[in-house]
PDB file of C-alpha atoms in Angstrom:
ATOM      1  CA  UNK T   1       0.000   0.000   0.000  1.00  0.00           C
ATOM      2  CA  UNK T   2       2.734   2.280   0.551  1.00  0.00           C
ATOM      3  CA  UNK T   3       4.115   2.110  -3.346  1.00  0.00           C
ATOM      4  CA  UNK T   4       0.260   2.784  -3.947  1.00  0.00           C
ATOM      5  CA  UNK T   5       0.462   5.971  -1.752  1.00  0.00           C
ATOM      6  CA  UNK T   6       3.244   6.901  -3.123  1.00  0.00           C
ATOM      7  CA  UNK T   7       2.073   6.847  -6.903  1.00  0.00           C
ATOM      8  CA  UNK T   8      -1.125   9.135  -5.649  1.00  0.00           C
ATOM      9  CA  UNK T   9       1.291  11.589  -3.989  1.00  0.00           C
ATOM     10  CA  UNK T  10       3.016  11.648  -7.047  1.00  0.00           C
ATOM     11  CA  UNK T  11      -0.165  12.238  -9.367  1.00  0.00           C
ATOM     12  CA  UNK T  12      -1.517  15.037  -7.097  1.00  0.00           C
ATOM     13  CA  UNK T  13       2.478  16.740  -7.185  1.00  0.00           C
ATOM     14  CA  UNK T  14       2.027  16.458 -11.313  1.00  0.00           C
ATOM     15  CA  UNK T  15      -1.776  17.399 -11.503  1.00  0.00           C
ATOM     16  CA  UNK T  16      -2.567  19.390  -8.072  1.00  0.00           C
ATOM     17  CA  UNK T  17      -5.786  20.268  -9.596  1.00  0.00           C
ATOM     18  CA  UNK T  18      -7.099  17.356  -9.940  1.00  0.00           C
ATOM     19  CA  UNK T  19      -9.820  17.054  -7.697  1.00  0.00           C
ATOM     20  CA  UNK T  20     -10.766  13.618  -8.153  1.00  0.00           C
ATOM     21  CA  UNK T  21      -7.054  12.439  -7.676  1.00  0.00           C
ATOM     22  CA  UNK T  22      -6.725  14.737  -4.534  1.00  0.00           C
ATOM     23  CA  UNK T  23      -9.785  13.057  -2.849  1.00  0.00           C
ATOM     24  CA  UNK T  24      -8.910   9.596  -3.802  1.00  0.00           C
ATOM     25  CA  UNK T  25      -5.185  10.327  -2.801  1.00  0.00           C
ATOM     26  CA  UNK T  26      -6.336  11.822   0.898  1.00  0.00           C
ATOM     27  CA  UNK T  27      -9.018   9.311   1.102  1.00  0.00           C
ATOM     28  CA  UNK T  28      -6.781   6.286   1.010  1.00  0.00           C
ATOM     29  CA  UNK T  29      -3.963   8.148   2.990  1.00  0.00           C
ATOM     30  CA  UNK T  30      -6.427   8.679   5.945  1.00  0.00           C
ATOM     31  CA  UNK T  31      -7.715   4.598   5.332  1.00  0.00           C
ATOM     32  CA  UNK T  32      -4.452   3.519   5.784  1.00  0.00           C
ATOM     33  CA  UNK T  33      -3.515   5.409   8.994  1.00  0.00           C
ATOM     34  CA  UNK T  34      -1.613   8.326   7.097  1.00  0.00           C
ATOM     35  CA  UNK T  35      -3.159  11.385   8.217  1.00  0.00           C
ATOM     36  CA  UNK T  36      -0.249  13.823   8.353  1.00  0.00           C
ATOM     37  CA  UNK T  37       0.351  12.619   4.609  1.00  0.00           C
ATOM     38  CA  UNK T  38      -2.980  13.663   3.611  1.00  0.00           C
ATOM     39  CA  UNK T  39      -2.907  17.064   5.391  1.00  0.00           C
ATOM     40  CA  UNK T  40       0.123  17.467   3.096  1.00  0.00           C
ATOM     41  CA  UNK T  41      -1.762  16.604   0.270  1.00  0.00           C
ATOM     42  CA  UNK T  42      -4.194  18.737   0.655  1.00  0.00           C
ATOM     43  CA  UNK T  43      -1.964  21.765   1.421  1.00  0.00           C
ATOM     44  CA  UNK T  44      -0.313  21.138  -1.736  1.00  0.00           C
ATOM     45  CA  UNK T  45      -3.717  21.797  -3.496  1.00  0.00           C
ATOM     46  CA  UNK T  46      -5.215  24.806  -4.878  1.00  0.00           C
ATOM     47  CA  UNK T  47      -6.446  26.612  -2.085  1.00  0.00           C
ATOM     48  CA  UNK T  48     -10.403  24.822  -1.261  1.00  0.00           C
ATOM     49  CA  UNK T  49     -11.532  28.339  -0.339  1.00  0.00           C
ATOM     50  CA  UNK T  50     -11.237  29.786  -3.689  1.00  0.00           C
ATOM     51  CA  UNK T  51     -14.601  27.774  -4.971  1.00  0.00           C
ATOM     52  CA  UNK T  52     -17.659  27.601  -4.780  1.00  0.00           C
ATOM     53  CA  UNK T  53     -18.549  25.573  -1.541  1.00  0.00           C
ATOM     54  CA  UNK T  54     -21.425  23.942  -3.447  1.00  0.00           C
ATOM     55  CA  UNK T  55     -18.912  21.778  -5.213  1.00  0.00           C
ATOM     56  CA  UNK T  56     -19.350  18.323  -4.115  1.00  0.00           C
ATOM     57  CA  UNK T  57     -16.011  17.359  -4.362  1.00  0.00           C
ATOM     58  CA  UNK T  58     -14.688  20.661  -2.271  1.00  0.00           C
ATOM     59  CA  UNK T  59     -17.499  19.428   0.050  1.00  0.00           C
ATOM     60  CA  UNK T  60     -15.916  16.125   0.664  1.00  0.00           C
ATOM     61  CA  UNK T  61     -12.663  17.625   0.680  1.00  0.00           C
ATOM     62  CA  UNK T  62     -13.129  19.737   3.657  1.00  0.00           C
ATOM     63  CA  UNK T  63     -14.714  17.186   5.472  1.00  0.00           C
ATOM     64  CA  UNK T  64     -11.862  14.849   4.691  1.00  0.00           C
ATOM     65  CA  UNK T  65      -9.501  17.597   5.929  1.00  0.00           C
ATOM     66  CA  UNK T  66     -11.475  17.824   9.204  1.00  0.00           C
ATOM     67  CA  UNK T  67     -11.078  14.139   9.397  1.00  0.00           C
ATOM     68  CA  UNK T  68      -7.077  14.171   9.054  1.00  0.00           C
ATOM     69  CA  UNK T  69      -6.621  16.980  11.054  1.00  0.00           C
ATOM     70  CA  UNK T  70      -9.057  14.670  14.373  1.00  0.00           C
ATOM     71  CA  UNK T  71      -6.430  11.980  13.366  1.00  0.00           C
ATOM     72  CA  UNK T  72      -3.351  13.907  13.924  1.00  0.00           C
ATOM     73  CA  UNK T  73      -4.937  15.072  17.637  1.00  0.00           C
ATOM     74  CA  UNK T  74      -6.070  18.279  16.337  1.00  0.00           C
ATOM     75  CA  UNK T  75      -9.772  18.072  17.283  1.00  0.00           C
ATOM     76  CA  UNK T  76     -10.422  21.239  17.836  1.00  0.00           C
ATOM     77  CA  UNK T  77      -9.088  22.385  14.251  1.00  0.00           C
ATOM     78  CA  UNK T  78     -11.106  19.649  12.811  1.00  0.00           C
ATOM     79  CA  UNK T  79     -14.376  20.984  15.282  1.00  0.00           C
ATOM     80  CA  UNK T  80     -13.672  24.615  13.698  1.00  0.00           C
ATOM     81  CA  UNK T  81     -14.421  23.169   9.981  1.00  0.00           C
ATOM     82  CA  UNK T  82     -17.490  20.841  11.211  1.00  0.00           C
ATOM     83  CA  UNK T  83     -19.135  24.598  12.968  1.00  0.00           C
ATOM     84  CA  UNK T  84     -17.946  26.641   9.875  1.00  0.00           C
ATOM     85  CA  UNK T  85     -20.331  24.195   7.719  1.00  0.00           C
ATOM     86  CA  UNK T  86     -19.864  21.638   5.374  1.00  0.00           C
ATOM     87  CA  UNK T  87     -22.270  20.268   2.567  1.00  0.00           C
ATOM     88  CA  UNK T  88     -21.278  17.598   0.477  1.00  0.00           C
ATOM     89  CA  UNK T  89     -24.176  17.223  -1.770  1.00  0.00           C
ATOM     90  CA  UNK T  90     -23.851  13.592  -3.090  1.00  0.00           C
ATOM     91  CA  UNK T  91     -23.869  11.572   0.261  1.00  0.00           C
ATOM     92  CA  UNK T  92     -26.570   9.200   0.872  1.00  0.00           C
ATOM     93  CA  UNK T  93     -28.682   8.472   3.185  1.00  0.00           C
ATOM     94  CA  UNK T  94     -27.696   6.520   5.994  1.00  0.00           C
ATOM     95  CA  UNK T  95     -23.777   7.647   5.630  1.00  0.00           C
ATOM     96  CA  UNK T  96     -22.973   8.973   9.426  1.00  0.00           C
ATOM     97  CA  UNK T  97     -19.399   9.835   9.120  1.00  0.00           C
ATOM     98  CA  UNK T  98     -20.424  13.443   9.030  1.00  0.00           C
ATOM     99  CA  UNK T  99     -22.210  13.144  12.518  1.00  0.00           C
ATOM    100  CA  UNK T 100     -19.459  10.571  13.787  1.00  0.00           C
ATOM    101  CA  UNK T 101     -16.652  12.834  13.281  1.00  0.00           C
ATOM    102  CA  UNK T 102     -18.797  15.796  15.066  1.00  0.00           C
ATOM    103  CA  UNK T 103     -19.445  13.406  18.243  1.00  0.00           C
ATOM    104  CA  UNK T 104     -15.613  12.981  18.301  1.00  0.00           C
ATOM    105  CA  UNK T 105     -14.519  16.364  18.057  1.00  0.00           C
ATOM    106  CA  UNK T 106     -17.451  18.499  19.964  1.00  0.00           C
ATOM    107  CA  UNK T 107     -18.651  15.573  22.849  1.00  0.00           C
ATOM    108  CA  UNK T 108     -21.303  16.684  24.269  1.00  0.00           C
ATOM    109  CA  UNK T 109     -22.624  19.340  21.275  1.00  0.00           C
ATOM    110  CA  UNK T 110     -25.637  17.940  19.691  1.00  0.00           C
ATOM    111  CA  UNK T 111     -25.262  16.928  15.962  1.00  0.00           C
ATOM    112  CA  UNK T 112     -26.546  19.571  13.993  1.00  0.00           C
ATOM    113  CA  UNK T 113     -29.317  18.605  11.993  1.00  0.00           C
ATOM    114  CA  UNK T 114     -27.320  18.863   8.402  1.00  0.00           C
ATOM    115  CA  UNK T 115     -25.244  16.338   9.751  1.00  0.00           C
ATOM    116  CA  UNK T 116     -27.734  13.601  10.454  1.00  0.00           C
ATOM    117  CA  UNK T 117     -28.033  11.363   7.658  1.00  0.00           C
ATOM    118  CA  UNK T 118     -28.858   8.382   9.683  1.00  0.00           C
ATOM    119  CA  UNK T 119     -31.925   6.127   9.142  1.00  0.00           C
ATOM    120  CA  UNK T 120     -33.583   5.988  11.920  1.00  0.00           C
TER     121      UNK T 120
END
């Protein structure tokens, strides 16, 4: 997995605004317990800011930020993103790793209700 890694780090370097690389890239750095590589990833990007934030993929990529930055013991960072907002307009129902992440980094805060995707 690491060669694999290393190939995506590679592609983002060559393409950094590639969107769909970046995500898959930080996704699979954060599955495989790489956090601080995907933080670097995604500071190596084209700054998220600078689009639209109804952009599904800038969506996912600030909630995958969030998530890397709870992995490398940063929760309140991470927290700071979750309260700021973030939409990512092509999850489905049922997908709770919006509303997980916000349990983990603000215990005790109620999950807002844009985060609750559960069926109950």
């Amino acid at each position: 997995m690491a060669r694999a890694l290393d190939e995506l780090r590679s592609g983002v370097q060559a393409d950094p605004s590639n969107r769909a690389l970046l995500t898959e890239a930080v996704t699979l750095s954060i599955r495989h317990d790489h956090p601080a590589q995907a933080l670097e990833l995604l500071e190596s990007a084209p700054k998220l800011e600078s689009e639209p934030k109804e952009g599904a993929a800038v969506g996912r990529l600030r909630f995958l930020k969030a998530l890397a930055l709870a992995r490398v013991g940063r929760a309140g960072d991470a927290a700071a993103i979750l309260r700021e907002g973030v939409e990512i307009p092509d999850l489905r129902e049922g997908e709770d790793a919006i509303a997980a992440l916000w349990e983990e980094v603000c215990p005790g805060e109620a999950v807002p209700f844009d985060y609750q995707f559960g069926m109950h």
